[in-house]
Tab-separated table of C-alpha atoms in Angstrom:
chain	number	residue	atom	x	y	z
T	1	MET	CA	0.125	0.026	-0.167
T	2	ILE	CA	1.279	3.893	-0.720
T	3	LYS	CA	0.925	5.660	2.358
T	4	ALA	CA	-0.256	9.101	2.501
T	5	ALA	CA	0.686	12.222	2.264
T	6	LYS	CA	2.326	13.244	6.055
T	7	ARG	CA	-0.576	16.416	4.824
T	8	LEU	CA	-3.051	13.884	5.496
T	9	ASP	CA	-2.263	13.004	9.077
T	10	THR	CA	-3.008	17.112	10.196
T	11	VAL	CA	-6.544	16.762	9.153
T	12	GLN	CA	-9.855	14.452	9.268
T	13	GLU	CA	-12.716	13.487	7.265
T	14	TYR	CA	-15.299	16.238	7.407
T	15	TYR	CA	-17.829	15.658	9.682
T	16	PHE	CA	-20.794	16.358	7.675
T	17	SER	CA	-18.662	13.443	5.011
T	18	LYS	CA	-18.705	11.304	8.158
T	19	LYS	CA	-22.058	12.128	9.935
T	20	LEU	CA	-24.353	12.122	6.832
T	21	ARG	CA	-22.564	9.034	5.634
T	22	GLU	CA	-24.222	7.491	9.518
T	23	VAL	CA	-27.724	9.188	8.268
T	24	ARG	CA	-27.768	8.003	5.805
T	25	GLY	CA	-27.300	4.242	6.709
T	26	LEU	CA	-30.152	4.505	9.351
T	27	ALA	CA	-32.550	6.215	6.753
T	28	ALA	CA	-31.799	2.942	4.511
T	29	ALA	CA	-32.412	0.987	7.538
T	30	GLY	CA	-35.984	2.694	7.690
T	31	LYS	CA	-35.732	4.899	10.193
T	32	PRO	CA	-37.891	8.359	8.623
T	33	ILE	CA	-34.713	10.717	9.826
T	34	ILE	CA	-35.771	14.937	9.325
T	35	ASN	CA	-31.887	15.917	8.010
T	36	MET	CA	-31.982	19.376	9.758
T	37	GLY	CA	-28.063	19.462	9.581
T	38	ILE	CA	-26.682	20.875	6.550
T	39	GLY	CA	-27.628	23.951	4.628
T	40	SER	CA	-28.154	22.984	1.498
T	41	PRO	CA	-30.709	25.089	-0.238
T	42	ASP	CA	-34.171	23.049	-0.975
T	43	LEU	CA	-35.499	25.968	-3.127
T	44	GLN	CA	-35.106	26.179	-6.807
T	45	PRO	CA	-33.064	28.651	-8.708
T	46	PRO	CA	-34.532	31.531	-10.559
T	47	THR	CA	-36.671	29.783	-13.288
T	48	LYS	CA	-34.557	33.060	-15.340
T	49	VAL	CA	-31.174	31.457	-14.757
T	50	LEU	CA	-32.881	27.879	-15.681
T	51	ASP	CA	-33.541	29.163	-18.832
T	52	ALA	CA	-30.299	31.262	-19.654
T	53	ILE	CA	-28.479	27.481	-18.562
T	54	SER	CA	-30.604	25.337	-21.140
T	55	ASN	CA	-30.830	28.266	-23.368
T	56	SER	CA	-26.540	28.718	-23.711
T	57	LEU	CA	-26.200	25.417	-25.059
T	58	GLY	CA	-26.517	25.780	-28.298
T	59	ASP	CA	-23.405	28.846	-28.048
T	60	SER	CA	-20.393	27.834	-30.539
T	61	SER	CA	-18.565	28.426	-26.974
T	62	ALA	CA	-20.538	26.801	-24.352
T	63	HIS	CA	-18.152	23.475	-24.577
T	64	LYS	CA	-15.230	24.991	-25.182
T	65	TYR	CA	-12.087	25.302	-21.998
T	66	GLN	CA	-13.423	28.746	-20.126
T	67	SER	CA	-10.845	31.410	-19.244
T	68	TYR	CA	-9.609	31.265	-15.937
T	69	GLN	CA	-10.522	34.582	-14.965
T	70	GLY	CA	-14.406	33.850	-16.432
T	71	LEU	CA	-16.597	35.625	-18.715
T	72	PRO	CA	-15.792	39.616	-19.331
T	73	GLU	CA	-20.022	39.739	-18.691
T	74	LEU	CA	-20.025	37.640	-15.838
T	75	ARG	CA	-16.996	40.029	-14.025
T	76	ASN	CA	-19.174	43.377	-15.172
T	77	ALA	CA	-22.550	41.404	-13.194
T	78	ILE	CA	-20.054	41.272	-10.079
T	79	SER	CA	-19.251	44.379	-10.661
T	80	SER	CA	-22.675	45.709	-10.836
T	81	PHE	CA	-24.027	43.310	-7.981
T	82	TYR	CA	-21.976	44.936	-5.506
T	83	LYS	CA	-21.795	47.936	-6.884
T	84	SER	CA	-26.120	48.112	-6.738
T	85	LYS	CA	-25.719	45.885	-3.527
T	86	PHE	CA	-22.584	47.032	-1.396
T	87	SER	CA	-22.290	50.659	-2.747
T	88	VAL	CA	-18.888	48.922	-3.557
T	89	ASP	CA	-16.876	49.849	-7.036
T	90	ALA	CA	-14.996	46.888	-7.975
T	91	ASN	CA	-12.509	46.687	-11.237
T	92	PRO	CA	-14.368	44.094	-13.606
T	93	GLU	CA	-10.992	44.046	-14.982
T	94	ASN	CA	-8.420	43.449	-12.442
T	95	GLU	CA	-10.427	43.180	-9.319
T	96	ILE	CA	-12.447	40.237	-9.378
T	97	LEU	CA	-11.847	36.666	-10.073
T	98	PRO	CA	-15.037	34.088	-10.276
T	99	LEU	CA	-14.384	31.063	-8.766
T	100	MET	CA	-15.987	27.184	-8.606
T	101	GLY	CA	-17.593	28.212	-4.990
T	102	SER	CA	-15.849	29.757	-2.713
T	103	LYS	CA	-14.311	26.839	-0.700
T	104	GLU	CA	-12.083	26.973	-3.116
T	105	GLY	CA	-10.692	30.072	-2.795
T	106	ILE	CA	-10.325	29.501	0.666
T	107	MET	CA	-7.731	27.327	-0.406
T	108	HIS	CA	-6.815	29.280	-3.099
T	109	ILE	CA	-6.108	32.361	-1.080
T	110	SER	CA	-3.833	30.125	1.644
T	111	MET	CA	-1.748	28.242	-0.967
T	112	ALA	CA	-1.153	31.897	-2.050
T	113	PHE	CA	-0.141	33.765	0.557
T	114	LEU	CA	1.135	31.009	3.149
T	115	ASN	CA	4.144	29.531	4.036
T	116	GLU	CA	4.761	26.833	6.526
T	117	GLY	CA	4.760	28.052	9.322
T	118	ASP	CA	2.726	31.076	9.039
T	119	LYS	CA	0.180	31.275	11.767
T	120	VAL	CA	-3.463	31.851	10.636
T	121	LEU	CA	-6.246	33.377	13.035
T	122	ILE	CA	-9.486	31.282	13.437
T	123	PRO	CA	-12.661	32.312	14.742
T	124	ASN	CA	-14.174	30.004	16.850
T	125	PRO	CA	-16.681	28.850	16.640
T	126	GLY	CA	-16.304	29.073	12.823
T	127	TYR	CA	-16.319	27.088	9.206
T	128	PRO	CA	-14.013	24.373	9.635
T	129	THR	CA	-12.652	24.771	6.669
T	130	TYR	CA	-10.337	27.489	7.497
T	131	THR	CA	-8.893	25.181	10.053
T	132	SER	CA	-7.912	22.379	7.708
T	133	VAL	CA	-6.739	24.347	4.094
T	134	THR	CA	-4.650	25.767	6.835
T	135	LYS	CA	-3.201	22.677	7.998
T	136	LEU	CA	-2.553	21.466	4.515
T	137	VAL	CA	-0.420	23.679	3.451
T	138	GLY	CA	1.613	23.848	6.158
T	139	ALA	CA	0.433	26.307	8.935
T	140	GLU	CA	-0.164	26.861	11.777
T	141	PRO	CA	-3.985	28.057	12.777
T	142	LEU	CA	-4.112	30.364	15.638
T	143	PHE	CA	-7.679	31.122	16.809
T	144	TYR	CA	-9.426	33.514	18.825
T	145	ASN	CA	-12.435	33.454	20.873
T	146	LEU	CA	-16.375	34.503	20.035
T	147	SER	CA	-19.082	35.200	22.269
T	148	ASP	CA	-22.132	35.633	23.275
T	149	THR	CA	-21.002	38.584	25.678
T	150	THR	CA	-19.608	40.103	22.967
T	151	ASN	CA	-21.795	39.272	20.589
T	152	TRP	CA	-20.082	37.194	18.928
T	153	GLN	CA	-18.233	39.439	17.778
T	154	PRO	CA	-14.154	39.709	17.797
T	155	ASP	CA	-12.138	40.811	21.037
T	156	PHE	CA	-10.088	43.247	19.867
T	157	GLU	CA	-8.063	43.636	23.174
T	158	THR	CA	-7.696	40.259	23.517
T	159	LEU	CA	-6.555	40.249	19.886
T	160	GLU	CA	-3.631	42.989	20.847
T	161	ASN	CA	-2.130	40.179	23.221
T	162	LEU	CA	-1.287	37.532	21.272
T	163	ASP	CA	1.612	37.406	19.765
T	164	LEU	CA	0.624	38.001	15.832
T	165	SER	CA	4.706	37.920	14.572
T	166	ASN	CA	4.202	35.444	11.514
T	167	VAL	CA	0.342	35.724	11.674
T	168	LYS	CA	-0.198	36.334	7.708
T	169	ILE	CA	-4.084	35.722	7.275
T	170	MET	CA	-7.380	35.868	9.327
T	171	TRP	CA	-10.501	34.729	8.374
T	172	VAL	CA	-13.556	36.363	9.528
T	173	ASN	CA	-16.911	36.040	8.372
T	174	TYR	CA	-19.659	38.278	8.457
T	175	PRO	CA	-22.589	37.503	8.754
T	176	HIS	CA	-21.875	34.460	10.668
T	177	MET	CA	-21.842	31.062	10.147
T	178	PRO	CA	-23.056	29.121	12.492
T	179	THR	CA	-24.225	31.757	14.837
T	180	GLY	CA	-25.711	33.885	12.258
T	181	THR	CA	-24.944	37.788	13.521
T	182	ASP	CA	-24.756	40.476	11.429
T	183	ALA	CA	-21.482	42.226	10.300
T	184	THR	CA	-21.125	45.857	11.632
T	185	LEU	CA	-19.327	48.561	9.663
T	186	ILE	CA	-17.683	49.181	12.990
T	187	THR	CA	-16.515	45.692	13.342
T	188	PHE	CA	-15.109	46.112	9.323
T	189	GLN	CA	-13.671	49.279	9.708
T	190	LYS	CA	-12.229	48.069	13.258
T	191	LEU	CA	-10.506	44.533	11.155
T	192	VAL	CA	-8.915	46.974	8.771
T	193	ALA	CA	-7.284	48.807	10.667
T	194	PHE	CA	-6.244	45.806	13.050
T	195	GLY	CA	-4.973	44.475	9.797
T	196	LYS	CA	-2.983	47.553	8.845
T	197	LYS	CA	-1.265	47.588	11.822
T	198	HIS	CA	-0.014	44.254	11.957
T	199	ASN	CA	0.362	43.786	7.734
T	200	ILE	CA	-2.171	40.553	8.317
T	201	LEU	CA	-4.209	40.427	5.053
T	202	ILE	CA	-8.185	39.951	6.557
T	203	VAL	CA	-10.802	37.711	4.327
T	204	ASN	CA	-14.176	37.964	4.650
T	205	ASP	CA	-16.295	35.184	3.898
T	206	ASN	CA	-19.477	36.323	2.961
T	207	PRO	CA	-21.772	34.155	1.401
T	208	TYR	CA	-25.315	34.501	3.569
T	209	SER	CA	-25.757	38.136	2.694
T	210	PHE	CA	-29.104	38.543	1.977
T	211	ILE	CA	-30.555	35.448	4.345
T	212	LEU	CA	-32.972	36.744	6.325
T	213	ASN	CA	-30.796	40.554	6.544
T	214	ASP	CA	-31.646	43.954	5.778
T	215	ASN	CA	-29.081	45.308	6.256
T	216	PRO	CA	-25.894	43.534	3.994
T	217	ILE	CA	-22.944	45.188	4.244
T	218	SER	CA	-19.617	43.994	2.223
T	219	ILE	CA	-15.596	44.737	4.839
T	220	LEU	CA	-15.221	46.580	0.990
T	221	GLN	CA	-17.562	49.453	2.026
T	222	VAL	CA	-14.531	50.529	4.405
T	223	ASP	CA	-12.498	52.832	3.279
T	224	GLY	CA	-8.849	51.461	2.800
T	225	ALA	CA	-10.586	48.082	2.575
T	226	LYS	CA	-8.629	46.913	-0.261
T	227	ASP	CA	-5.001	47.675	0.815
T	228	ILE	CA	-5.398	44.849	3.456
T	229	ALA	CA	-8.290	42.882	2.590
T	230	LEU	CA	-10.218	40.463	0.550
T	231	GLU	CA	-13.817	39.691	0.103
T	232	LEU	CA	-15.498	36.106	-0.443
T	233	ASN	CA	-18.941	35.676	-1.763
T	234	SER	CA	-21.135	32.816	-3.289
T	235	LEU	CA	-24.568	32.816	-5.008
T	236	SER	CA	-24.796	28.946	-3.482
T	237	LYS	CA	-27.082	30.524	-0.457
T	238	THR	CA	-28.207	33.612	-2.097
T	239	PHE	CA	-30.054	32.550	-5.523
T	240	ASN	CA	-30.289	28.342	-4.251
T	241	MET	CA	-27.584	27.667	-6.645
T	242	ALA	CA	-25.052	25.120	-4.426
T	243	GLY	CA	-24.411	22.627	-6.804
T	244	TRP	CA	-23.619	24.819	-9.379
T	245	ARG	CA	-20.760	26.426	-7.764
T	246	VAL	CA	-20.553	29.699	-8.582
T	247	GLY	CA	-18.034	32.419	-6.282
T	248	MET	CA	-16.276	35.053	-6.184
T	249	LEU	CA	-13.244	36.663	-4.909
T	250	LEU	CA	-12.836	40.544	-4.755
T	251	GLY	CA	-9.969	43.181	-3.677
T	252	ASN	CA	-7.037	44.584	-5.211
T	253	THR	CA	-5.060	43.489	-8.604
T	254	THR	CA	-2.477	42.949	-6.920
T	255	TYR	CA	-3.744	40.268	-4.221
T	256	ILE	CA	-6.159	39.548	-6.749
T	257	ASP	CA	-3.064	38.432	-9.318
T	258	GLU	CA	-1.736	35.688	-6.897
T	259	VAL	CA	-4.335	34.394	-6.327
T	260	LEU	CA	-4.752	34.030	-9.884
T	261	LYS	CA	-1.091	32.310	-10.042
T	262	VAL	CA	-2.473	29.399	-8.074
T	263	LYS	CA	-6.287	29.046	-9.247
T	264	SER	CA	-5.073	29.040	-13.357
T	265	ASN	CA	-2.205	26.098	-12.331
T	266	MET	CA	-5.156	24.137	-10.196
T	267	ASP	CA	-8.763	24.445	-13.473
T	268	TYR	CA	-9.801	26.296	-15.703
T	269	GLY	CA	-12.611	28.785	-16.088
T	270	MET	CA	-16.539	27.274	-14.955
T	271	PHE	CA	-18.852	25.707	-17.196
T	272	TYR	CA	-20.033	28.189	-20.276
T	273	GLY	CA	-23.787	27.839	-19.099
T	274	ILE	CA	-22.825	27.903	-15.896
T	275	GLN	CA	-21.645	31.522	-16.306
T	276	LYS	CA	-24.700	32.471	-18.489
T	277	GLY	CA	-26.735	31.492	-16.027
T	278	ALA	CA	-24.945	33.272	-13.128
T	279	ILE	CA	-25.127	36.573	-14.754
T	280	GLU	CA	-28.817	36.251	-14.979
T	281	ALA	CA	-28.976	35.239	-11.469
T	282	LEU	CA	-27.194	38.923	-10.509
T	283	GLN	CA	-29.001	40.565	-12.776
T	284	LEU	CA	-32.141	39.918	-10.868
T	285	SER	CA	-34.877	42.097	-8.814
T	286	ASP	CA	-34.657	42.859	-5.264
T	287	SER	CA	-37.896	41.096	-4.950
T	288	TRP	CA	-36.347	37.484	-5.624
T	289	PHE	CA	-34.791	38.571	-1.998
T	290	SER	CA	-37.940	39.514	-0.570
T	291	ASP	CA	-39.257	36.177	-1.433
T	292	GLN	CA	-37.507	34.133	-0.772
T	293	ASN	CA	-37.157	35.087	2.690
T	294	LYS	CA	-40.792	35.367	3.385
T	295	ILE	CA	-40.004	32.002	2.932
T	296	TYR	CA	-37.469	31.335	5.573
T	297	GLU	CA	-38.971	33.721	7.771
T	298	GLU	CA	-41.913	30.772	7.835
T	299	ARG	CA	-39.298	28.633	8.522
T	300	ARG	CA	-37.741	30.224	10.952
T	301	ASN	CA	-40.749	31.026	13.264
T	302	LEU	CA	-41.181	27.210	13.249
T	303	ILE	CA	-37.977	26.118	13.746
T	304	TRP	CA	-37.992	28.413	17.179
T	305	GLN	CA	-40.996	26.378	17.637
T	306	LEU	CA	-38.400	23.324	17.800
T	307	ALA	CA	-35.946	24.618	19.466
T	308	ASP	CA	-38.194	26.251	22.231
T	309	LYS	CA	-39.102	22.399	22.303
T	310	LEU	CA	-35.449	21.335	23.404
T	311	ASP	CA	-35.627	24.623	26.209
T	312	ALA	CA	-32.480	25.944	23.942
T	313	THR	CA	-32.508	29.808	23.757
T	314	TYR	CA	-31.775	31.748	20.261
T	315	ASN	CA	-31.102	35.248	19.527
T	316	LYS	CA	-34.435	36.497	17.365
T	317	ASN	CA	-32.394	39.106	15.914
T	318	ALA	CA	-29.765	36.541	13.731
T	319	THR	CA	-29.707	35.884	9.948
T	320	GLY	CA	-28.773	33.770	7.933
T	321	LEU	CA	-29.555	30.032	7.218
T	322	PHE	CA	-29.877	28.546	10.173
T	323	VAL	CA	-30.805	29.031	13.604
T	324	TRP	CA	-28.077	28.847	16.550
T	325	ALA	CA	-29.401	28.138	20.100
T	326	LYS	CA	-27.950	27.843	23.599
T	327	ILE	CA	-29.002	24.608	25.053
T	328	PRO	CA	-29.579	24.277	29.237
T	329	GLU	CA	-26.924	24.293	31.310
T	330	GLY	CA	-24.900	21.550	32.135
T	331	LYS	CA	-25.884	19.824	29.366
T	332	LYS	CA	-23.548	18.555	26.630
T	333	SER	CA	-24.191	20.076	22.985
T	334	GLU	CA	-23.030	16.587	20.844
T	335	GLU	CA	-25.339	14.178	23.747
T	336	VAL	CA	-28.499	16.438	22.639
T	337	THR	CA	-27.540	16.259	18.969
T	338	ASP	CA	-27.214	12.272	19.072
T	339	ALA	CA	-30.114	11.678	21.862
T	340	VAL	CA	-32.557	13.728	18.997
T	341	LEU	CA	-31.001	11.922	16.299
T	342	TYR	CA	-31.463	8.499	17.784
T	343	ASP	CA	-34.120	8.356	20.136
T	344	LYS	CA	-36.936	11.352	17.537
T	345	ASP	CA	-34.968	10.604	14.296
T	346	ILE	CA	-33.946	14.327	13.304
T	347	PHE	CA	-30.848	15.202	12.684
T	348	ILE	CA	-29.394	18.102	14.180
T	349	THR	CA	-25.818	19.831	13.809
T	350	PRO	CA	-23.892	20.095	17.445
T	351	GLY	CA	-21.722	23.231	17.662
T	352	THR	CA	-19.205	21.780	18.878
T	353	ILE	CA	-17.888	20.606	15.412
T	354	PHE	CA	-17.442	24.558	14.642
T	355	GLY	CA	-15.033	24.975	17.459
T	356	SER	CA	-14.522	24.706	21.848
T	357	GLN	CA	-16.817	27.514	21.791
T	358	GLY	CA	-19.664	26.012	20.283
T	359	GLU	CA	-20.182	23.590	22.991
T	360	GLY	CA	-23.915	24.272	25.575
T	361	TYR	CA	-25.099	25.520	21.729
T	362	ILE	CA	-26.769	23.664	18.267
T	363	ARG	CA	-27.687	24.180	14.802
T	364	PHE	CA	-31.070	24.158	13.171
T	365	SER	CA	-30.833	24.505	8.889
T	366	LEU	CA	-33.758	26.469	7.475
T	367	CYS	CA	-33.209	24.214	4.477
T	368	VAL	CA	-36.677	22.437	5.237
T	369	THR	CA	-40.166	22.397	4.247
T	370	THR	CA	-42.537	23.694	7.231
T	371	ASP	CA	-44.139	20.567	7.062
T	372	ILE	CA	-41.721	18.786	7.671
T	373	ILE	CA	-40.652	21.235	10.633
T	374	LYS	CA	-44.120	20.805	12.309
T	375	GLU	CA	-43.804	17.098	11.635
T	376	ALA	CA	-40.342	17.160	13.853
T	377	ILE	CA	-42.329	19.422	16.072
T	378	SER	CA	-44.353	16.902	16.985
T	379	ARG	CA	-42.309	13.826	16.900
T	380	LEU	CA	-40.645	15.842	20.174
């Protein structure tokens, strides 16, 4: 047998990859499993988007290799979208890089800027991929704790007391996953100042900005942000296009060019038809967002009832595709979620998969119909 690379010793199989295999096994054994664990949108993409991809299939360029930088029309659409929704100016020629999903961008950015032994500031709780990718490229995670006492915002006094000498990148994610905490312009201003002071690249991962959120903002709105910050975004959650793998990276041309060096050696551009569909999505009116959010609001109201059944508390001002709920004192997250899975056939995510600060919390996905949520409520 050929031995795997040592870098794999630093990471484990992604939690959802492993857990969902178990959940599928329970369902195959006849268990009536309700899956509220993962944030994979169950709603359909816009009809205009589906028509755009279908109508593009006969185009002369549809099935050729595509540009690493995407179609000019796609970059223009991203630029117009950011201008309209965030009042951010981004040059479509050199400040925008389309990606095959924003998750791809986490790896590309890490490979572009991190050397072995560099340190990376990672939120706890936070998206597990920040940690696994950091380890895969030989860098070292340096976790900064978020808590409900500070509304899940960074504690800059504590950050300043860390040894930041080898820190190269700081991952931030607002609106925050898993807690649903909104971004604030003050936090973004502090992050930009912090990055400039310590020469740390600040990367905001921003795929949840339009889900149940009346005030979407971007870190690039801050004056001077492009000097030290990048932003990832995605069509996965906003337009129900998770399987399409359409993401984007925005920032100044120097940073974008470095990331492009990595991307151009790993893949080609995304499929032509998908780009055509993405262009259509980015040009939709605001009624798309309001209609989607009416559905998610109805679901969230029911999820709150489900959380009440478990004596869990939650922030009704949180945004995003999940409900983050605190379980009663003394209970452990995985014990609660496993009990609900094995006794009630309901899969809920334990907060601990997002870091040690997630202990004492559970997370519900809104990617389930109201009828299914009502069934879950009845089981409890």
